[in-house]
Coordinates of C-alpha atoms and ligand atoms in Angstrom, one line a residue:
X1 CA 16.4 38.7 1.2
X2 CA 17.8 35.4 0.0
X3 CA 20.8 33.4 2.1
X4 CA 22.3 32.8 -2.0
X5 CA 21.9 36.8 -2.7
X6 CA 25.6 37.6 -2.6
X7 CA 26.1 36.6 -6.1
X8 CA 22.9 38.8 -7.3
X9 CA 22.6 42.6 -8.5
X10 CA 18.5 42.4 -8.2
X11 CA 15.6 41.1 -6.2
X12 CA 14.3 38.3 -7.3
X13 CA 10.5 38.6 -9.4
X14 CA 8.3 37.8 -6.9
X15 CA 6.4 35.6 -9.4
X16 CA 9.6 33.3 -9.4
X17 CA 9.7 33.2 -5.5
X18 CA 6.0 31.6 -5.7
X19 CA 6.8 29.7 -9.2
X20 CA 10.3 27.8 -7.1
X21 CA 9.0 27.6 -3.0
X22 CA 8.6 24.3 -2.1
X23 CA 7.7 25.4 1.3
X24 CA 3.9 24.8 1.0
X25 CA 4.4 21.1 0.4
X26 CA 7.5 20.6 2.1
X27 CA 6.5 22.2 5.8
X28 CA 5.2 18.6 6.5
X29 CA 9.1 17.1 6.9
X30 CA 9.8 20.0 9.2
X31 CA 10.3 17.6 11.8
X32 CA 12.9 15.7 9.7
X33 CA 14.9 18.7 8.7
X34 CA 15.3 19.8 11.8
X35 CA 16.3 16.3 13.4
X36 CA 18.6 15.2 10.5
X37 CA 20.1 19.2 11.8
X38 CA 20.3 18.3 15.1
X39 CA 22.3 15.2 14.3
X40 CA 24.7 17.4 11.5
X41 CA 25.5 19.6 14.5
X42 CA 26.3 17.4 16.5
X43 CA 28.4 15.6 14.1
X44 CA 30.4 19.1 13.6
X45 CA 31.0 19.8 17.2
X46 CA 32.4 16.3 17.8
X47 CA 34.8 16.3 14.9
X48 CA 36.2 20.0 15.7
X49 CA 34.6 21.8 12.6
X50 CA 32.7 23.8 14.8
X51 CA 33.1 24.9 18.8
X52 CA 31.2 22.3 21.1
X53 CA 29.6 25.7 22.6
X54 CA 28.3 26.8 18.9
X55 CA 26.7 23.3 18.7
X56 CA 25.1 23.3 21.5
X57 CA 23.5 26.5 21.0
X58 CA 22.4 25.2 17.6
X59 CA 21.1 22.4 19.0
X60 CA 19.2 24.0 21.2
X61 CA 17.8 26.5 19.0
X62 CA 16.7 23.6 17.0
X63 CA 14.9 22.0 19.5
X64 CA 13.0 25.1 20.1
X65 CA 12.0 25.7 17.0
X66 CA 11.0 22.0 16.7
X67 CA 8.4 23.2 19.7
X68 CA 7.1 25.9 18.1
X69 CA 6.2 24.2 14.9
X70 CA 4.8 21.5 16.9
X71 CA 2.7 23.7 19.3
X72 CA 2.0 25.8 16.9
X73 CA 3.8 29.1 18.3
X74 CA 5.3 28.8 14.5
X75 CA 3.9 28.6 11.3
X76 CA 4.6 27.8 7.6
X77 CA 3.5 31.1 6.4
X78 CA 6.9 32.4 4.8
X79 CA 8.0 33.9 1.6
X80 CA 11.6 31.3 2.9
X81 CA 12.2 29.1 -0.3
X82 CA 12.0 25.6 1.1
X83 CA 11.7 24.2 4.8
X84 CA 15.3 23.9 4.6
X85 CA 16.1 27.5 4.4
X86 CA 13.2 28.6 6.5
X87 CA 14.5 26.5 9.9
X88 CA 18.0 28.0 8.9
X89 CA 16.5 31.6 8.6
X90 CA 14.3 31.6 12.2
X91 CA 17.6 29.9 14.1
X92 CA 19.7 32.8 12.9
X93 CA 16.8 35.3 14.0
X94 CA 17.0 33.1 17.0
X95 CA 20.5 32.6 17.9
X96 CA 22.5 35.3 16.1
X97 CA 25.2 34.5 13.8
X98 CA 26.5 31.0 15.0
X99 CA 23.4 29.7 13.5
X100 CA 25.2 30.4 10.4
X101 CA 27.2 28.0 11.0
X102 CA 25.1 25.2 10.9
X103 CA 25.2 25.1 7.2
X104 CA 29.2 24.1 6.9
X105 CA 29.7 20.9 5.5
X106 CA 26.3 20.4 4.0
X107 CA 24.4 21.8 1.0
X108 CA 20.5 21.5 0.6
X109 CA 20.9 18.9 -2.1
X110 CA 22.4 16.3 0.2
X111 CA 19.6 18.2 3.3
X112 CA 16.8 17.3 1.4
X113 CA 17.9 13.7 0.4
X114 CA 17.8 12.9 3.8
X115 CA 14.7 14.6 4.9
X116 CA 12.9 12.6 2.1
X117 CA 14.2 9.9 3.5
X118 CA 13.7 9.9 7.1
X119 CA 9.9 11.1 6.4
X120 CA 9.1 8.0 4.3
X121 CA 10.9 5.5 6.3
X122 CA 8.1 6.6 8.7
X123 CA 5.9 6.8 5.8
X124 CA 6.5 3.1 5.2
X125 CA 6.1 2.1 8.9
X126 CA 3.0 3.7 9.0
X127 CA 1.4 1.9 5.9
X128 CA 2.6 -1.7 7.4
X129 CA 0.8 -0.6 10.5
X130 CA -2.6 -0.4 8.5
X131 CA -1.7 -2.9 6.6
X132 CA -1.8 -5.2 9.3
X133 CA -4.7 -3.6 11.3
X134 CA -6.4 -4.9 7.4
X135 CA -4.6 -8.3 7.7
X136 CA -6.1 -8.6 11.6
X137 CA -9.5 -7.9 10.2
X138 CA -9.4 -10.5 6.8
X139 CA -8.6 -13.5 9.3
X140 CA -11.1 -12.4 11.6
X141 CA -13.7 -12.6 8.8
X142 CA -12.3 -15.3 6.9
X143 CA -12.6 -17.7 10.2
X144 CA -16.4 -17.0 11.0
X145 CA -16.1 -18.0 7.0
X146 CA -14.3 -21.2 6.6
X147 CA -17.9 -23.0 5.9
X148 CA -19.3 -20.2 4.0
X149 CA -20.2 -21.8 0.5
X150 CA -19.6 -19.7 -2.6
X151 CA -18.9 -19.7 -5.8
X152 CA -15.6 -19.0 -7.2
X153 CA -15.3 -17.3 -10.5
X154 CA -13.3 -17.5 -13.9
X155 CA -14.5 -14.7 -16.2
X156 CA -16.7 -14.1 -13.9
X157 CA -18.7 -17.4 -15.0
X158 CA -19.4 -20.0 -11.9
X159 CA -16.4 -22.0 -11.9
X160 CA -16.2 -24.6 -8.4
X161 CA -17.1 -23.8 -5.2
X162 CA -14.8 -22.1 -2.8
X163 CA -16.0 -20.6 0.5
X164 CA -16.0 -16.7 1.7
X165 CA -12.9 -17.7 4.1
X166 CA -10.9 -18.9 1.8
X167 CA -11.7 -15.9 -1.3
X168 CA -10.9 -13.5 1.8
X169 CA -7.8 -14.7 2.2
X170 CA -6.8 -14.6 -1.3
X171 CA -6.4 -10.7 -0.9
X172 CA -4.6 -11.8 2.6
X173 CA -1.8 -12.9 0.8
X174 CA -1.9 -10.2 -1.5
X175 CA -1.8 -7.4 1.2
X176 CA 0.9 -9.9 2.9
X177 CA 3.3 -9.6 0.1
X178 CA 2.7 -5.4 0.2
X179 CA 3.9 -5.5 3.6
X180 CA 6.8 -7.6 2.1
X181 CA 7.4 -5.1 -0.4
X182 CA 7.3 -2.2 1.9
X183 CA 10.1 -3.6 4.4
X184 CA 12.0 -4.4 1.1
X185 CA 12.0 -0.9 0.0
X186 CA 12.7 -0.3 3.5
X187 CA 16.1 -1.3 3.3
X188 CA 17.2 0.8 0.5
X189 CA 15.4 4.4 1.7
X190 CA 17.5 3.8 5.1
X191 CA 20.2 4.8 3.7
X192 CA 21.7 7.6 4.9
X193 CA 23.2 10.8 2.3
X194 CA 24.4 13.7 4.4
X195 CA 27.4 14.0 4.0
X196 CA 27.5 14.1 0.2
X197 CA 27.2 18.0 0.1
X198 CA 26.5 19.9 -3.1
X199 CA 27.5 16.8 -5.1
X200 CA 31.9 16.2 -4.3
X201 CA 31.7 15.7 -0.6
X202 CA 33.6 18.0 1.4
X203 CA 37.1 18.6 2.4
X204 CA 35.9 19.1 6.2
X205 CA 36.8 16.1 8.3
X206 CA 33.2 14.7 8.7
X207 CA 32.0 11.9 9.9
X208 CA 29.0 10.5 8.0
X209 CA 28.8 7.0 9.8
X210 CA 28.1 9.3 13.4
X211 CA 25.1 11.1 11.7
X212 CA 24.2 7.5 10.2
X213 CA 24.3 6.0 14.2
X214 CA 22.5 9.0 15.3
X215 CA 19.4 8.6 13.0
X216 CA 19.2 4.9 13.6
X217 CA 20.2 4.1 9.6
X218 CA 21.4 1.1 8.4
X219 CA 24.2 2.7 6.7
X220 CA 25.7 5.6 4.6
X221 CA 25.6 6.0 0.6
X222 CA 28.9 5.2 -1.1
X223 CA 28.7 7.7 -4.1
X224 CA 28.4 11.3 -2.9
X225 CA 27.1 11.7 -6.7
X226 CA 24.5 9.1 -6.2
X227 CA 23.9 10.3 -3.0
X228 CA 22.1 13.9 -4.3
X229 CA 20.9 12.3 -8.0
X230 CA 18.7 9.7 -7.6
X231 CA 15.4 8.9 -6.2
X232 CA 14.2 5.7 -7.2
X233 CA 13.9 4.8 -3.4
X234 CA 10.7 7.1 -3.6
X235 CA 9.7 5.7 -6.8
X236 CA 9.9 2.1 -5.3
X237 CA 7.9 3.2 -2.1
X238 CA 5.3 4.8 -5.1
X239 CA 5.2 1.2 -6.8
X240 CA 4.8 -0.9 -3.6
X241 CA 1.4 1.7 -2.8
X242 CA 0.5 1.4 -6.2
X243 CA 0.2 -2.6 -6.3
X244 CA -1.4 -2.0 -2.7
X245 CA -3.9 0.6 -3.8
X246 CA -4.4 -2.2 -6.7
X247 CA -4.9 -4.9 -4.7
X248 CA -7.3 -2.8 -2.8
X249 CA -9.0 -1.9 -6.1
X250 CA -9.9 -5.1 -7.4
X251 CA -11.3 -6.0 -3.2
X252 CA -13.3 -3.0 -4.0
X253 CA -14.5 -3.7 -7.3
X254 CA -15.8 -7.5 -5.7
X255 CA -17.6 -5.6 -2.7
X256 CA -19.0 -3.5 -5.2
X257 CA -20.6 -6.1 -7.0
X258 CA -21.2 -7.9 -4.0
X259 CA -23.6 -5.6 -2.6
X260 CA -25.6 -5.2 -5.6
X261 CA -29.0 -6.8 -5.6
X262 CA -27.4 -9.1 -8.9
X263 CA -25.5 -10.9 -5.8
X264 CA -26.5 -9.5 -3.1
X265 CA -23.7 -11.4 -0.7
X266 CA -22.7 -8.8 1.6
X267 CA -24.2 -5.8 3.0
X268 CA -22.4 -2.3 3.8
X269 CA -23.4 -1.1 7.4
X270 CA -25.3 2.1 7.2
X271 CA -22.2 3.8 8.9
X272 CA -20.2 3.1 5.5
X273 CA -22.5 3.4 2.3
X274 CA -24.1 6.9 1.4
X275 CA -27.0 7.8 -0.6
X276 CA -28.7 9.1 -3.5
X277 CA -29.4 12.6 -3.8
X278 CA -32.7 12.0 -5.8
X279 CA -32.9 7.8 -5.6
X280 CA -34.6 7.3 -1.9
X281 CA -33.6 3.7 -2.1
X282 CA -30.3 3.9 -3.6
X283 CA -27.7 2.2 -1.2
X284 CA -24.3 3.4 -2.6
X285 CA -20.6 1.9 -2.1
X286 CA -19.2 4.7 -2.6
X287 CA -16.2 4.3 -0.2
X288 CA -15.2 1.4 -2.3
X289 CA -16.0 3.5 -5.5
X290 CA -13.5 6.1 -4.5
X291 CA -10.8 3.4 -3.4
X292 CA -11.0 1.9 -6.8
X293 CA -10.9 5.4 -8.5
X294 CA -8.0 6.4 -6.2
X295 CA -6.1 3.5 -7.4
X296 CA -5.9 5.5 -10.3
X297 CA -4.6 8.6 -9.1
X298 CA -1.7 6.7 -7.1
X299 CA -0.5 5.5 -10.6
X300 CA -0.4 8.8 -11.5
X301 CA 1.9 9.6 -8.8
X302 CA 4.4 7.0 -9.8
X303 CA 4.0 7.7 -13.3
X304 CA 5.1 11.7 -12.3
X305 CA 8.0 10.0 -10.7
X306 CA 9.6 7.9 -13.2
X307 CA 8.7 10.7 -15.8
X308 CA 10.0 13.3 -13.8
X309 CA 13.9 11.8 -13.6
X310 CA 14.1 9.8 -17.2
X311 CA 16.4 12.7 -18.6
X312 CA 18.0 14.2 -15.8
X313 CA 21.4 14.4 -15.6
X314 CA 23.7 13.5 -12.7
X315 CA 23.6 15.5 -10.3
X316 CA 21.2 17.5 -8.8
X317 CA 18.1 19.0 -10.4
X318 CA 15.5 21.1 -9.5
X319 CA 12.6 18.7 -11.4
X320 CA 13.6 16.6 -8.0
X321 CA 11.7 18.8 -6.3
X322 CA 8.4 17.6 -7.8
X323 CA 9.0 14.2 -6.3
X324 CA 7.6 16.0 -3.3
X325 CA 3.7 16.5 -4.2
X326 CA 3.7 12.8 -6.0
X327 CA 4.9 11.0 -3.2
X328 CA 3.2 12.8 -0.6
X329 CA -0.3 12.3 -2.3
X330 CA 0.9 8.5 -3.2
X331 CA 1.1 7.9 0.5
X332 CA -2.0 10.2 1.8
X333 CA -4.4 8.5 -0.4
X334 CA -2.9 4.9 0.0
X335 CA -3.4 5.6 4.4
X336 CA -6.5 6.7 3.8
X337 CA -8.2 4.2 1.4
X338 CA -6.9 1.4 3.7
X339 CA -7.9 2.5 6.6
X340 CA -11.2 3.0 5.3
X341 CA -11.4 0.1 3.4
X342 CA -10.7 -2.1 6.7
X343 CA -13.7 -0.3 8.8
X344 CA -15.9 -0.7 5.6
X345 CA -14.8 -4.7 5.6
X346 CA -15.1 -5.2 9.2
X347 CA -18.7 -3.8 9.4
X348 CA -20.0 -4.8 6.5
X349 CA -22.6 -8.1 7.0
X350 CA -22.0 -11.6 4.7
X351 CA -25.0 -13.1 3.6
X352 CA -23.9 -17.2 3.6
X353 CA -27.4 -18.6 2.8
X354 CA -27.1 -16.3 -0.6
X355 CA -23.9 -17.1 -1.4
X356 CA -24.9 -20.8 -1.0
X357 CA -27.9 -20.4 -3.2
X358 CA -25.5 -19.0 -6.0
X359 CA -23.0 -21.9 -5.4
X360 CA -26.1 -24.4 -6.3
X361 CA -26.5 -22.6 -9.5
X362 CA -24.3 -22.8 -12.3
X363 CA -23.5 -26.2 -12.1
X364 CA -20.2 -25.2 -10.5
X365 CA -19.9 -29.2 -9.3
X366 CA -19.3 -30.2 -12.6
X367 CA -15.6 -30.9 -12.2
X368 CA -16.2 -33.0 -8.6
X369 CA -18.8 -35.1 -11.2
X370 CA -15.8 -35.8 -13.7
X371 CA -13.5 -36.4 -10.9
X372 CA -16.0 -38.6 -9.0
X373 CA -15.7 -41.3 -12.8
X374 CA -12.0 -40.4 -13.0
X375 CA -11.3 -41.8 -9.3
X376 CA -13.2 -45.5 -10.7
X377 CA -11.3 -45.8 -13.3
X378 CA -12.5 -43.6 -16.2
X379 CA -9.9 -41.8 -17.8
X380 CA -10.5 -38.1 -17.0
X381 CA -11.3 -37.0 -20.5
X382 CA -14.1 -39.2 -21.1
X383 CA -15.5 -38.2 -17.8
X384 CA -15.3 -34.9 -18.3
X385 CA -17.0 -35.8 -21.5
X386 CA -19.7 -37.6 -19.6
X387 CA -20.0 -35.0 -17.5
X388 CA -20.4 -32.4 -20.3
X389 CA -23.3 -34.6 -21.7
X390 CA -25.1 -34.8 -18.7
X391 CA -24.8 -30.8 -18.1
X392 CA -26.3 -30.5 -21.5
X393 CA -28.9 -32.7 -19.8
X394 CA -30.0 -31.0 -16.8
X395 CA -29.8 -27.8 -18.6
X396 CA -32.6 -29.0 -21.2
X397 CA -35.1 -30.4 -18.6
X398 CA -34.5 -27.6 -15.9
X399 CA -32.4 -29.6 -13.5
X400 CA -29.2 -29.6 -11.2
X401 CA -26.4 -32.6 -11.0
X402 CA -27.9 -33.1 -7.1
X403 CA -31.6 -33.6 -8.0
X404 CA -30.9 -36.2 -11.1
X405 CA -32.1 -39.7 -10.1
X406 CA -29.7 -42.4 -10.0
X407 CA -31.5 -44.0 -13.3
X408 CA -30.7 -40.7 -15.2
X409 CA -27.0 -41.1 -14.2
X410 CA -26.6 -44.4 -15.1
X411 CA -28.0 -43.8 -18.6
X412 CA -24.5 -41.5 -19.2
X413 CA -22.4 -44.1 -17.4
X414 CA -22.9 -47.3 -15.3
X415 CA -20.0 -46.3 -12.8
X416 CA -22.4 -44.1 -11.0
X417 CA -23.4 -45.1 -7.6
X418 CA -25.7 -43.1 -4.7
X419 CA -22.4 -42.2 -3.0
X420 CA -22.5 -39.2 -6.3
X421 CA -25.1 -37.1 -4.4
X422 CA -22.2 -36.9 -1.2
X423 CA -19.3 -36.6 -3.7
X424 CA -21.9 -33.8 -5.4
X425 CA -22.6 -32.3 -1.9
X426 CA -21.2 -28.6 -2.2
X427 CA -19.9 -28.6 1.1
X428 CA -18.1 -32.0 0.3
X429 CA -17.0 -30.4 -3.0
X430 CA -15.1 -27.8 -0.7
X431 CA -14.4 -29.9 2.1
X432 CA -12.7 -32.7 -0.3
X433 CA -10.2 -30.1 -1.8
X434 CA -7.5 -30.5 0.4
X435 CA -5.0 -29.8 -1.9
X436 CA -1.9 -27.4 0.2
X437 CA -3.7 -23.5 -0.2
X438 CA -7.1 -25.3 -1.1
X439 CA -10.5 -24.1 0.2
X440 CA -11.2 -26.9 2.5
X441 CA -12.3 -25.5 5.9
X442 CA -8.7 -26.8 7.6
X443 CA -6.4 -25.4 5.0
X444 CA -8.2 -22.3 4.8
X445 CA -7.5 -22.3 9.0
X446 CA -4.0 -23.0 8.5
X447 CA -3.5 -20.5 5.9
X448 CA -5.2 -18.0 8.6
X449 CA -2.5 -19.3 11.2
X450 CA -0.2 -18.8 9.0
X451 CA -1.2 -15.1 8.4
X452 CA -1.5 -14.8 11.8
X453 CA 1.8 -15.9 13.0
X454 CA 3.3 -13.1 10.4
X455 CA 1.1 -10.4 11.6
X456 CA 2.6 -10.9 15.5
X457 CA 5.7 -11.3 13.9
Ligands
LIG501 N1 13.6 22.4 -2.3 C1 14.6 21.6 -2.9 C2 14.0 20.2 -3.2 O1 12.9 19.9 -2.7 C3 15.7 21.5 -2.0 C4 17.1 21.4 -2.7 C5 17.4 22.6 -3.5 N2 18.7 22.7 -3.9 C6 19.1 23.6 -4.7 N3 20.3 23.7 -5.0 N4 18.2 24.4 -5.3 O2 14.5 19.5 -4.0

């Protein structure tokens, strides 16, 4: 039996009951139906729409059945159409017919904006959590780092040397601005709908701003149209997990590579990398495999999203109700990858004396040797010219810039003096770019305060 059967001469085809219940996804915001409830109720008794007595029974009919799903006493296993309908349904089983009452003023399309919204304002909370548990354990890492030699790469080709402190905190920033992004889409999902009914409002005398104080929002819609038509609060929440789950992508992609024997930088702890079913030696990052390939899905999600509402017209629409799966998946995955991720990074091992021995190679202090003529005078073309020809150099008779003899640098240029092997020293090459966000070991430190200072924020 259906609460909307009045209007209907038949049962409905079972098939259609399965084909339209949301309740097998939406069970998880059972906890946000029935508080936004408890806060509609209580707006209704204090503005006289209903008897303080009926809301207080509601309200404590609520609460019980807020137990039950929470200890268990209740399940989800219901033929009820949504979670919205099934908390109304057990509180009139419950409390006889004032439960019926607690739908005045309110439709399910203005309902289910708010649940949505309460569950990923947690949602969001959540995410910065890990996000910063993440944040905690890239400082941690990038400070036993800050003298770490490595290469840095452009095309992946050696390009100059950087160390493993400051790369890591490359992604620091990166994961910084999603927690940026997360508060920012904060403040428009906190927003509170109720209110809005069907789609017109209502002509009881509500009060929206009391349900708004009494969920802790930061406001309450001005359109009751808008209010029960859009969702592009969910689809910004999808696009700020998305660049996450990208940003965590790419980290992956580098530890992938990194643990290969090709590099060889880091090493996964046993506890994180799996094997081979047939390969006895095989050493697999899969954890970072799966992040990278659950980047993919998350997309996906926010692809369904924005797909989903480019035709709909105002107001209300049942495609809305897809929103559900899409987000829910968004945010499971995105939790899960970065808590993962961070145990994977803070157990893995870094290998410094390899990635020095890579930073040798590659001639990656080619640019200090050009800068080294430009700061005596030589314009920097020509001295990167110079350099070039003393690249080509080394590369035909097997050598590096550090083990040429002062003779063989004066025959490119008479400038050259013994301080070149120093100026040519990789950890001078690091320690002399001091540049503001450079990779010398007391910028990299103050860019970790820095993070820091916003993670105790
Ligand atoms: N289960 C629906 C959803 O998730 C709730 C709103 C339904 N409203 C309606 N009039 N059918 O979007």
């Amino acid at each position: 039996m259906k609460m909307w059967e009045g209007r209907f001469k038949k049962e409905l085809a079972s098939e259609v009951n399965d084909f339209n219940s949301s309740l097998p996804f939406d069970c998880r915001m059972y906890k946000d139906d029935i508080t936004g409830s408890i806060a509609h109720a209580g707006m209704l008794a204090k503005c006289g729409i209903i008897g303080e007595d009926d809301g207080e029974k509601i309200i404590q009919g609520l609460k019980g059945i807020l137990d039950d799903f929470e200890s268990g006493a209740l399940s989800f296993d219901s033929d009820a159409e949504d979670i919205h309908m099934y908390v109304e349904q057990i509180l009139t089983q419950r409390i006889g017919d004032v439960g019926k009452k607690l739908h005045t003023a309110r439709s399910r399309n203005d309902q289910v904006a708010l649940d949505i919204r309460l569950y990923l304002r947690r949602s969001a909370e959540e995410i910065q959590i890990l996000l910063k548990e993440l944040l905690t354990v890239i400082c941690n890492k990038a400070e036993e780092n800050v003298n770490t030699v490595m290469p840095s790469y452009t095309h992946l080709q050696r390009a100059q040397p950087v160390t493993f402190g400051h790369h890591l905190m490359a992604y620091g920033q990166m994961f910084r601005r999603d927690i940026e992004r997360l508060r920012d889409a904060y403040k428009r999902i906190n927003i509170m709908p109720l209110g809005a009914c069907a789609v017109a409002g209502t002509t009881y005398p509500t009060n929206r701003q009391l349900v708004a104080d009494e969920l802790g929002f930061f406001s309450i819609t001005e359109n009751s149209m808008d209010s029960v038509s859009d969702r592009d609060f969910v689809i910004e929440l999808c696009f700020a997990l998305s660049l996450i789950m990208m940003h965590l992508s790419r980290f992956s992609e580098e530890m992938i590579m990194w643990c290969s024997a090709e590099f060889s930088f880091i090493e996964l702890d046993d506890a994180y990398s799996t094997g081979s079913s047939i390969m006895p030696q095989k050493k697999n990052p899969d954890i970072a495999e799966l992040t990278r390939g659950k980047c993919a899905r998350v997309y996906g999600d926010l692809n369904t999203l924005l797909v989903m509402m480019k035709g709909l017209p105002l107001a209300y629409n049942k495609d809305m109700q897809e929103d559900k799966e899409a987000v829910f998946d968004a945010i499971d995955n995105t939790s899960m990858c970065i808590s993962i991720f961070t145990k994977m990074l803070d157990t893995s091992t870094v290998k410094p004396a390899v990635m020095h021995k890579a930073a040798e190679g590659g001639y990656i202090n080619a640019t200090d040797c050009a800068d080294y003529l430009a700061k005596r005078g030589i314009p920097f073309r020509d001295a990167y010219k110079i350099t070039g020809g003393l690249v080509g150099y080394c590369i035909e008779n097997g050598k590096t810039l550090n083990s040429l003899t002062l003779d063989e640098y004066k025959e490119f240029s008479p400038v050259f003096e013994n301080d070149v092997y120093t100026a040519l020293d990789l950890s001078t090459c690091v320690s002399d770019r001091r540049s503001a966000g450079g990779p010398a070991p007391e910028c990299v430190k103050a860019q970790i305060q820095s993070l820091k200072d916003f993670i105790s924020d």
